[in-house]
mmCIF file of C-alpha atoms in Angstrom:
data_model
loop_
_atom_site.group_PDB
_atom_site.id
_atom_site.type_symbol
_atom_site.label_atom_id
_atom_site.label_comp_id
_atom_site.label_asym_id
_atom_site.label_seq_id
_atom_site.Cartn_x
_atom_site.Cartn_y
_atom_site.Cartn_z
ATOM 1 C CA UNK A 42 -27.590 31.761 -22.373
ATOM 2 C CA UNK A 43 -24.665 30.737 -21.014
ATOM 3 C CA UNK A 44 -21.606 31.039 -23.549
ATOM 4 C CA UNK A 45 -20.064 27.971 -22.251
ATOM 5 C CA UNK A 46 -21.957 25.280 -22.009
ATOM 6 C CA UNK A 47 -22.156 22.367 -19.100
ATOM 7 C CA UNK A 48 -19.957 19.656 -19.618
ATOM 8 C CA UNK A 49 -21.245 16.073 -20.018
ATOM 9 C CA UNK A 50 -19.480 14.983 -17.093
ATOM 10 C CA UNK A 51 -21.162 17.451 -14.682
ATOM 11 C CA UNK A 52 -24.406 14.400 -14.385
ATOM 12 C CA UNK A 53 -22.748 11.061 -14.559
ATOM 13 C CA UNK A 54 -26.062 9.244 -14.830
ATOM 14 C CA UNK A 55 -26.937 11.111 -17.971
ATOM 15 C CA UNK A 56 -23.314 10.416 -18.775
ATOM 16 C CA UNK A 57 -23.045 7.024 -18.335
ATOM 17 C CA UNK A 58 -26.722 6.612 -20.481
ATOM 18 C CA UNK A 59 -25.193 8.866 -23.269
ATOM 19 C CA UNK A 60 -22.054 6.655 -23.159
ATOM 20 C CA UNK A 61 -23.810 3.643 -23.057
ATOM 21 C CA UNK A 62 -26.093 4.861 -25.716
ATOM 22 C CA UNK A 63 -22.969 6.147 -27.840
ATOM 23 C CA UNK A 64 -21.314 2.157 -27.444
ATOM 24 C CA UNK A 65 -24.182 0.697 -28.709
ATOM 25 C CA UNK A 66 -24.116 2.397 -31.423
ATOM 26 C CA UNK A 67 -20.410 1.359 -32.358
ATOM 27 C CA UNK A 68 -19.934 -0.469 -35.653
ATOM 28 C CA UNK A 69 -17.121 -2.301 -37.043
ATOM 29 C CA UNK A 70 -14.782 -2.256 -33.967
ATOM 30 C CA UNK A 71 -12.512 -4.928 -34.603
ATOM 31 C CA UNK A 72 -12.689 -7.399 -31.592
ATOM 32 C CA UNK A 73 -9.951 -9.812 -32.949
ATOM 33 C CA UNK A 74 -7.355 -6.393 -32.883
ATOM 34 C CA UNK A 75 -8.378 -5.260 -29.739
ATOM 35 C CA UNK A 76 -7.750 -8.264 -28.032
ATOM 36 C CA UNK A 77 -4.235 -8.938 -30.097
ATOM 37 C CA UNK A 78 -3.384 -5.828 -29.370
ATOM 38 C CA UNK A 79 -3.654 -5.443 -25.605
ATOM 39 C CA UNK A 80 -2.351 -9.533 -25.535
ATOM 40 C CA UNK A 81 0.619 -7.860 -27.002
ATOM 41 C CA UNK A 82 1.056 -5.466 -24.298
ATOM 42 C CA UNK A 83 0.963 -7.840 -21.485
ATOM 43 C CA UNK A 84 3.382 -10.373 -23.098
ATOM 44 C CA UNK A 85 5.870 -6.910 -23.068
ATOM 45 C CA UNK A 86 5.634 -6.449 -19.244
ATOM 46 C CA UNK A 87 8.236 -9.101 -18.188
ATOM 47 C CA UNK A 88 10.983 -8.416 -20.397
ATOM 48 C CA UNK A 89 11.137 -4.680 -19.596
ATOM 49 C CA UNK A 90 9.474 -4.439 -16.189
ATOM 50 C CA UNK A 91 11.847 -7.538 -14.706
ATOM 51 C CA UNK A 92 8.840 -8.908 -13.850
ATOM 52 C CA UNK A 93 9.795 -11.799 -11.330
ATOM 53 C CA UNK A 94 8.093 -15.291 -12.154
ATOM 54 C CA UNK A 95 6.901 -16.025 -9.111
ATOM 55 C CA UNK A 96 6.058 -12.808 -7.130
ATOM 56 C CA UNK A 97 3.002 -10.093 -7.414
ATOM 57 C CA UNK A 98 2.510 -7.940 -9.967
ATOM 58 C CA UNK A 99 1.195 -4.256 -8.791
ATOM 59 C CA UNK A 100 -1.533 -2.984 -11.075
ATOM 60 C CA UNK A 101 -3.360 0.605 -11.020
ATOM 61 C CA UNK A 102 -7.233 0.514 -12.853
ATOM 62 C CA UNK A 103 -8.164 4.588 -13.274
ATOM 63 C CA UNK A 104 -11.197 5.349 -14.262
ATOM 64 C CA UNK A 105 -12.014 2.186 -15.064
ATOM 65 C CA UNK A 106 -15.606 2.547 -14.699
ATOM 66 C CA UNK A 107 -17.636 -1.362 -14.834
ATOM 67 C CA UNK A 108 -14.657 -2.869 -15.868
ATOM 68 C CA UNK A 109 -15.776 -4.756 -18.501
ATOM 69 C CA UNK A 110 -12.202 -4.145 -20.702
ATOM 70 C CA UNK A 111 -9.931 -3.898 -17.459
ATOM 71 C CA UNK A 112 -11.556 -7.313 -16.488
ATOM 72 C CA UNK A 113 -10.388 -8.799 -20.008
ATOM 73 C CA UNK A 114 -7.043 -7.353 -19.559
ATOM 74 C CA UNK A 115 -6.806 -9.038 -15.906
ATOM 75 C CA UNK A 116 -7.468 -12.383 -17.244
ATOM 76 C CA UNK A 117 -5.075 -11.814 -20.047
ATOM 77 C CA UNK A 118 -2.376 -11.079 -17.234
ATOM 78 C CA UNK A 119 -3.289 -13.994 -15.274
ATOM 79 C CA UNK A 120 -2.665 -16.808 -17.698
ATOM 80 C CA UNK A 121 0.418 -14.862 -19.759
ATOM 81 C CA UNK A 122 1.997 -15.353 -15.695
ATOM 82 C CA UNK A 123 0.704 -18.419 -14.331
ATOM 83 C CA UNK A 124 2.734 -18.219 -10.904
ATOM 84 C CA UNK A 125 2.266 -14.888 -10.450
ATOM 85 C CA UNK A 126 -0.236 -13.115 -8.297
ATOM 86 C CA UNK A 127 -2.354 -9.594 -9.339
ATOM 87 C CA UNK A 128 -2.382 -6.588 -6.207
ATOM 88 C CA UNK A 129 -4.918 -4.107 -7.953
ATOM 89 C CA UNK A 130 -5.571 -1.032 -6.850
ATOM 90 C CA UNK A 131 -9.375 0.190 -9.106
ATOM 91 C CA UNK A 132 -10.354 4.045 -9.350
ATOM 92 C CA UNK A 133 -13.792 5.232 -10.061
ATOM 93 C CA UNK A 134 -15.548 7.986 -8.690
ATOM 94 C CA UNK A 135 -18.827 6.916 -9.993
ATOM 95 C CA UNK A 136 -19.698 4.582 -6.852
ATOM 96 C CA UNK A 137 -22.699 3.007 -9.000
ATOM 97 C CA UNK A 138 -20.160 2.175 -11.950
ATOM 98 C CA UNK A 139 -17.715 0.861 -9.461
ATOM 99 C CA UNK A 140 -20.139 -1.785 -7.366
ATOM 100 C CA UNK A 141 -21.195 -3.559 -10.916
ATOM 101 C CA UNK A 142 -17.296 -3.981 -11.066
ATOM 102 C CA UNK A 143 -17.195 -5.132 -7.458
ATOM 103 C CA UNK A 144 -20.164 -7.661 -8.256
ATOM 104 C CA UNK A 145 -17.913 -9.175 -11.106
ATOM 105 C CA UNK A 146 -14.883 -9.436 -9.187
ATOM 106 C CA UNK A 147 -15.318 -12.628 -7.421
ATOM 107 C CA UNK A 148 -16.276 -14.394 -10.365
ATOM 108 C CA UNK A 149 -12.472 -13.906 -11.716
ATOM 109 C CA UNK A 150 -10.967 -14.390 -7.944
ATOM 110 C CA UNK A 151 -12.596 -17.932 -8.141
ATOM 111 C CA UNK A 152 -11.218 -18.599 -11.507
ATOM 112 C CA UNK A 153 -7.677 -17.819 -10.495
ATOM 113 C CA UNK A 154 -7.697 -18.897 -6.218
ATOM 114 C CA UNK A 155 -5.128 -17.032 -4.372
ATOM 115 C CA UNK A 156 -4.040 -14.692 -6.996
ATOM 116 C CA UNK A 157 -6.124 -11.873 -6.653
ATOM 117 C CA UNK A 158 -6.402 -8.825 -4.941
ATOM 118 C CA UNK A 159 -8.386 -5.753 -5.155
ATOM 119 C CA UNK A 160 -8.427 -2.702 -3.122
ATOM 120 C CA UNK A 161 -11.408 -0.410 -4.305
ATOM 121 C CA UNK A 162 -11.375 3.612 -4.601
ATOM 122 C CA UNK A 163 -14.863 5.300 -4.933
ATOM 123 C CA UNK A 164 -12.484 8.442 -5.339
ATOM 124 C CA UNK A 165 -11.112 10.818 -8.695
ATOM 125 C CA UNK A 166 -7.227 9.675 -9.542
ATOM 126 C CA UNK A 167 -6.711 13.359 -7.176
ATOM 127 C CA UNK A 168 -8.756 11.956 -4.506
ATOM 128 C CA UNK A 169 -6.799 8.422 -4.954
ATOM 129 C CA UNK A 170 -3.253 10.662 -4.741
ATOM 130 C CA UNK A 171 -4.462 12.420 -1.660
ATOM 131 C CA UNK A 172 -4.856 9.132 0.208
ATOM 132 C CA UNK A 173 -1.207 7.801 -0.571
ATOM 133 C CA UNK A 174 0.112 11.243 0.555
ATOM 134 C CA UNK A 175 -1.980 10.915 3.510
ATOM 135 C CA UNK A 176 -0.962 7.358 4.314
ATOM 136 C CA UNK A 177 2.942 7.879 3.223
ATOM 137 C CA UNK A 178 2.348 5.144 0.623
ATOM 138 C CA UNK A 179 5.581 4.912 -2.177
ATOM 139 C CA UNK A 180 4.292 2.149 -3.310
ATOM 140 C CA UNK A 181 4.852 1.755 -7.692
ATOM 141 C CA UNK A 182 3.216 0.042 -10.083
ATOM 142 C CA UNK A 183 4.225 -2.509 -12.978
ATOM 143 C CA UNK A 184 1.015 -1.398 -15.060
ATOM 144 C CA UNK A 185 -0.816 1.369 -15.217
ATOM 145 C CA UNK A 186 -4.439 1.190 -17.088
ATOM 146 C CA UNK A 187 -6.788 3.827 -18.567
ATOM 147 C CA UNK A 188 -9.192 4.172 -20.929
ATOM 148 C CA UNK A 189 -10.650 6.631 -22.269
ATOM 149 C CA UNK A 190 -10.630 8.043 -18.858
ATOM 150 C CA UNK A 191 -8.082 11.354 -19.862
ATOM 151 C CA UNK A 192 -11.612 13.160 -20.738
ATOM 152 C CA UNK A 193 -12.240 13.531 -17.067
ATOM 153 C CA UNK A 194 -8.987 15.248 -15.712
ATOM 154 C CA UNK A 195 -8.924 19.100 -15.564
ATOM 155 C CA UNK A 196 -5.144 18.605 -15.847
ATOM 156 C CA UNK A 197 -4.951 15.359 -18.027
ATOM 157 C CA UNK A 198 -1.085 16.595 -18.472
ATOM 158 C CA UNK A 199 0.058 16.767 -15.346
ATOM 159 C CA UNK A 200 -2.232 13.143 -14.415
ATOM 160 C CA UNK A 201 0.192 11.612 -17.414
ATOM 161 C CA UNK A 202 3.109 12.873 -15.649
ATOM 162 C CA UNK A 203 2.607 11.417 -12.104
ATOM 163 C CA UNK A 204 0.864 7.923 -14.172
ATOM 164 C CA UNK A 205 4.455 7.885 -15.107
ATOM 165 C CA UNK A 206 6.015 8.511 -11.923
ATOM 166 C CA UNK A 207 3.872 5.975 -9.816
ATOM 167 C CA UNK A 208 5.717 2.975 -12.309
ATOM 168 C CA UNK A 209 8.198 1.182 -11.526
ATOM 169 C CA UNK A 210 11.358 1.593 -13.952
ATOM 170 C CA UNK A 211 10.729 -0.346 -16.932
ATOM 171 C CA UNK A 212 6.945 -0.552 -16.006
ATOM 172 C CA UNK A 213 4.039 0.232 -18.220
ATOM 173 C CA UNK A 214 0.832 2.724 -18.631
ATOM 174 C CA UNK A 215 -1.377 1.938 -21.353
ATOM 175 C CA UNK A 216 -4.009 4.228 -22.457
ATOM 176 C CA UNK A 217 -7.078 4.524 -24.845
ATOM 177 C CA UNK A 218 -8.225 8.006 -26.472
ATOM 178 C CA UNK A 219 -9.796 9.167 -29.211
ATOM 179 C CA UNK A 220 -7.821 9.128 -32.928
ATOM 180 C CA UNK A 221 -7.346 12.966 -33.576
ATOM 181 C CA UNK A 222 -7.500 11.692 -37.253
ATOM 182 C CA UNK A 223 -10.480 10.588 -37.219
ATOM 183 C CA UNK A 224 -13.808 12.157 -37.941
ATOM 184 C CA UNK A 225 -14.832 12.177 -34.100
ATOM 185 C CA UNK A 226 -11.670 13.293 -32.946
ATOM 186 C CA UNK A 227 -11.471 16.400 -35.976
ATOM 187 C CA UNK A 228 -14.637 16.988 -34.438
ATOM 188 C CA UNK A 229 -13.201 17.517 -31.118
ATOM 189 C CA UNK A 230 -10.659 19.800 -32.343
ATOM 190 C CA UNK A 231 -12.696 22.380 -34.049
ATOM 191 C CA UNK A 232 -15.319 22.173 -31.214
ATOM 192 C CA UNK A 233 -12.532 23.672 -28.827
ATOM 193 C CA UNK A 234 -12.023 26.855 -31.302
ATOM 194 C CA UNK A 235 -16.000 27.144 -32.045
ATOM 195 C CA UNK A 236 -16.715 26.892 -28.637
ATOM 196 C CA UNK A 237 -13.559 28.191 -26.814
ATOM 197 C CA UNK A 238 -12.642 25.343 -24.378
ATOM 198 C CA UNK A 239 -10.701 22.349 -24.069
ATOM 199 C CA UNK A 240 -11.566 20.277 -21.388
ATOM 200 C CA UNK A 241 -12.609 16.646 -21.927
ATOM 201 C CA UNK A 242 -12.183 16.964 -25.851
ATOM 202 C CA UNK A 243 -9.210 15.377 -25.845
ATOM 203 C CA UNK A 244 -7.341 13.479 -29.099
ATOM 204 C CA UNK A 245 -4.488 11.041 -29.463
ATOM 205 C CA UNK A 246 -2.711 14.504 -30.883
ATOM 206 C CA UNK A 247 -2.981 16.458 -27.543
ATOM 207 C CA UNK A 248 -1.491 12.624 -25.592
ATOM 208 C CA UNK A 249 0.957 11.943 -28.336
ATOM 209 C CA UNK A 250 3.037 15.801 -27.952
ATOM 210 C CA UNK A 251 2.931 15.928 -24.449
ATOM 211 C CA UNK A 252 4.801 12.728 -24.510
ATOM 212 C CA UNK A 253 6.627 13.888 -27.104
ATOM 213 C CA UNK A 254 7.471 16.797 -25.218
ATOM 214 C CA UNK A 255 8.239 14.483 -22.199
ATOM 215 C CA UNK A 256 10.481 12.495 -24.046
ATOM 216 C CA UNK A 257 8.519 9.218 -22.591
ATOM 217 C CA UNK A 258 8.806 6.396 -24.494
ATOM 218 C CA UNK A 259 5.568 5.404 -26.326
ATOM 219 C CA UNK A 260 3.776 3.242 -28.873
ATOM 220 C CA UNK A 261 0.928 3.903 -30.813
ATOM 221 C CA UNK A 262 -1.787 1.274 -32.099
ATOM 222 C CA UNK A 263 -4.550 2.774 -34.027
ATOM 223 C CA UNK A 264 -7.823 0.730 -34.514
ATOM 224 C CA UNK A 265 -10.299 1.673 -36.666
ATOM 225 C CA UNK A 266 -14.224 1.983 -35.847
ATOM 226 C CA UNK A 267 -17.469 3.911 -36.784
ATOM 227 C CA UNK A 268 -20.481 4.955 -34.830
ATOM 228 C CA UNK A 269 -24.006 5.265 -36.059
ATOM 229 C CA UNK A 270 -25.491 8.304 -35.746
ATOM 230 C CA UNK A 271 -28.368 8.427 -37.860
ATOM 231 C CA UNK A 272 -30.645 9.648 -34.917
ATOM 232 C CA UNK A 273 -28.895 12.797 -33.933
ATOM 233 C CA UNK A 274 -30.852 13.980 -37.421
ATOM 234 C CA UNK A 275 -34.379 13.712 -35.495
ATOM 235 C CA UNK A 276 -34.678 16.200 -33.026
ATOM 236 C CA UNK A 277 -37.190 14.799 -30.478
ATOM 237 C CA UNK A 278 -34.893 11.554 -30.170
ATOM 238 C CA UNK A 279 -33.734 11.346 -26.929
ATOM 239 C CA UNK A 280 -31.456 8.691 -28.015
ATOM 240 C CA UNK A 281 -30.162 10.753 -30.540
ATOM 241 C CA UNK A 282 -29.994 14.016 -28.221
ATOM 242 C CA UNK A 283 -27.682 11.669 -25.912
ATOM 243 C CA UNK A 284 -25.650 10.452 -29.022
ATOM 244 C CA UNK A 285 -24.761 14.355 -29.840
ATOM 245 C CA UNK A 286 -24.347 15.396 -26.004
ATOM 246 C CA UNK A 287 -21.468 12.657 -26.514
ATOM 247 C CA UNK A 288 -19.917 13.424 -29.756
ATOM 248 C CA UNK A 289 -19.027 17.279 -28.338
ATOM 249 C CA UNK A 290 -19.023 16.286 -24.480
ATOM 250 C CA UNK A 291 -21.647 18.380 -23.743
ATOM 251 C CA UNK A 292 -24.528 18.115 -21.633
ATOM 252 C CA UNK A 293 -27.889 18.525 -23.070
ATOM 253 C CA UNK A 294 -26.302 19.995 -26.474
ATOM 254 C CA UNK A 295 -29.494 20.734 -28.799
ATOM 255 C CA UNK A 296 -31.528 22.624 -25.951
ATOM 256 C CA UNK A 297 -28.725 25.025 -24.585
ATOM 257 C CA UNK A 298 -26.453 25.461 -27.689
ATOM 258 C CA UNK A 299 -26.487 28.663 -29.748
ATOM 259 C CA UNK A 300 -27.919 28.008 -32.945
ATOM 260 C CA UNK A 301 -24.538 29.072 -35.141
ATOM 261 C CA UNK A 302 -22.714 26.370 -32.555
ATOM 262 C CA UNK A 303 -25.271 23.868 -33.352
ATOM 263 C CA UNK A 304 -25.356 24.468 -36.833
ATOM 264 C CA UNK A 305 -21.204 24.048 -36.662
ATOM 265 C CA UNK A 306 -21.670 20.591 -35.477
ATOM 266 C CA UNK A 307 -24.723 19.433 -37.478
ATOM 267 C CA UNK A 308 -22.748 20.424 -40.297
ATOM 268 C CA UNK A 309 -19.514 18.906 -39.922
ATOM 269 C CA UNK A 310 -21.357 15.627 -39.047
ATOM 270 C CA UNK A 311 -23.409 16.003 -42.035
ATOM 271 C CA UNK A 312 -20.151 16.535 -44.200
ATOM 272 C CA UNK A 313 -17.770 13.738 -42.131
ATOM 273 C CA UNK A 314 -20.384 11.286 -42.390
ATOM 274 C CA UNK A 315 -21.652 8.657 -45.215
ATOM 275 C CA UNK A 316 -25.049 6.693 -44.965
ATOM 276 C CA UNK A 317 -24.288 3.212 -45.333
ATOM 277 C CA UNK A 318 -27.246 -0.176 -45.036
ATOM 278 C CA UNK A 319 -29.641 2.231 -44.175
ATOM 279 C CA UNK A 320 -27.241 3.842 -41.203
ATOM 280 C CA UNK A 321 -25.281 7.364 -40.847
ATOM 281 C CA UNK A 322 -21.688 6.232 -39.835
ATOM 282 C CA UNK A 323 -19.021 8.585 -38.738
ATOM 283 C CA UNK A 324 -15.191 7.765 -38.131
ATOM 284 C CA UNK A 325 -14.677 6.827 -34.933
ATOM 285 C CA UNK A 326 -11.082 5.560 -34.999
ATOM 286 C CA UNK A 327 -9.322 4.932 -31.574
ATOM 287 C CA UNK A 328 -5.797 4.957 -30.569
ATOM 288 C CA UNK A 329 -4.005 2.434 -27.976
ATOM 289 C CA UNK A 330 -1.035 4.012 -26.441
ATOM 290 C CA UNK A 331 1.682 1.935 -24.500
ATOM 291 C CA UNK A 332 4.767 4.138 -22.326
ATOM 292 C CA UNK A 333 7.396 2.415 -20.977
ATOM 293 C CA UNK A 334 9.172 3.852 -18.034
ATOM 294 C CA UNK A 335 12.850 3.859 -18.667
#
């Protein structure tokens, strides 16, 4: 047996299932903050951006997956600037994530005539970089969207650093990750030491320092949330074998893990957890974080 075990990211269509699976299974996330919340961000791009009333605003989408948040957060944009038009560049290397985004598009593009435009990348954020090298493009952006999509980069620091270079001064990146507070995100933390890696267990602690360390200017907006994950305790579930692949970013967890790993994880669920209406809810707190480019 392998001692390190395949990440969850190496089979996006089991990914995407276990991440669908793991959504569904989300209680208690605040709508009404969420949307307050990122309505609050795009009511802070004109002042420090110098956003100009009546020109386009340049928007980067990375890893935005079916872009069922990044479509909210368009719309937002479009009526907090009624004369001003949206060029959006979208990143996803998942091509079959990416086309039900495409499929949506037009829908918004009809809504709001003439102030739309989307250039598509079936490409990783590296992939996406090599193509403006390739092309000589310097072009910068006024906002800069991701979430939850850190997980994915093998150098999620250095990917902060040139988010922040590709803004214009006084423009914005907002990301969502994981609150390293939280039950889900503690569990992150000790997986790395029981297991002995870090990549794609990530936690608003890890973001937070390097920005820290940066000296980028940042906000942080925590939101609280639970999942349910009262099947992960029946082992021939396959919904619940998908729900634990997720919680440690692992692929096919249960099957490949050492048993003293397993038992690690089972354990810290069982003690990080409370039953609740019939349901096994963990922490699943997130954190919003807003940089400003000064």
């Amino acid at each position: 047996m392998s001692s390190q075990l395949e990440s969850i990211y190496s089979d996006f269509k089991q990914y995407f299932e276990s991440y669908e699976i793991f959504q569904s299974k989300s209680v208690n996330q605040a709508e009404n903050e969420w949307s307050e919340q990122w309505s609050s961000f795009v009511k802070q791009l004109a002042g420090d951006s110098q956003l100009p009333s009546s020109k386009s605003l340049r928007i980067l989408l990375v890893a935005a997956g079916y872009g069922l948040a990044e479509m909210k957060i368009l719309e937002m944009i479009l009526n907090e600037y009624p004369t001003c038009s949206l060029v959006v560049d979208v990143i996803e290397p998942a091509e079959d994530q990416l086309k039900i985004f495409q499929d949506k598009a037009p829908e918004l593009m009809a809504k709001y005539p003439n102030r739309l435009e989307f250039q598509w990348f079936v490409e990783t954020f590296q992939g996406y970089m090599k193509i403006r090298e390739d092309s000589k493009c310097e072009d910068k952006f006024h906002f800069l969207v991701c979430l939850h999509g850190l997980y994915y980069f093998d150098n999620w620091a250095e990917a902060l650093d040139q988010f922040y270079h590709l803004l214009v001064n006084g423009g914005k990146m907002a990301t969502a990750i994981n609150s390293g507070n939280s039950a889900c995100g503690r569990l992150f933390k000790n997986y790395r030491e029981w297991e002995g890696v870090t990549a794609s267990l990530l936690t608003s602690d890890d973001i937070i320092g390097h920005l820290t360390s940066k000296a980028y200017g940042h906000q942080c907006f925590p939101r609280t949330g639970a999942v349910d994950v009262s099947a992960i305790f029946d082992d021939k579930s396959r919904e619940g074998n998908l729900i634990l692949d997720f919680l440690v970013q692992r692929k096919d967890f249960r099957q490949n893990a050492a048993s003293s790993l397993f038992n690690k994880v089972m354990d810290f669920v069982k003690q990080n957890s409370k039953e609740e209406g019939g349901k096994v809810l963990m922490e699943d707190d997130e954190v919003d974080i807003l940089v400003t480019k000064r």
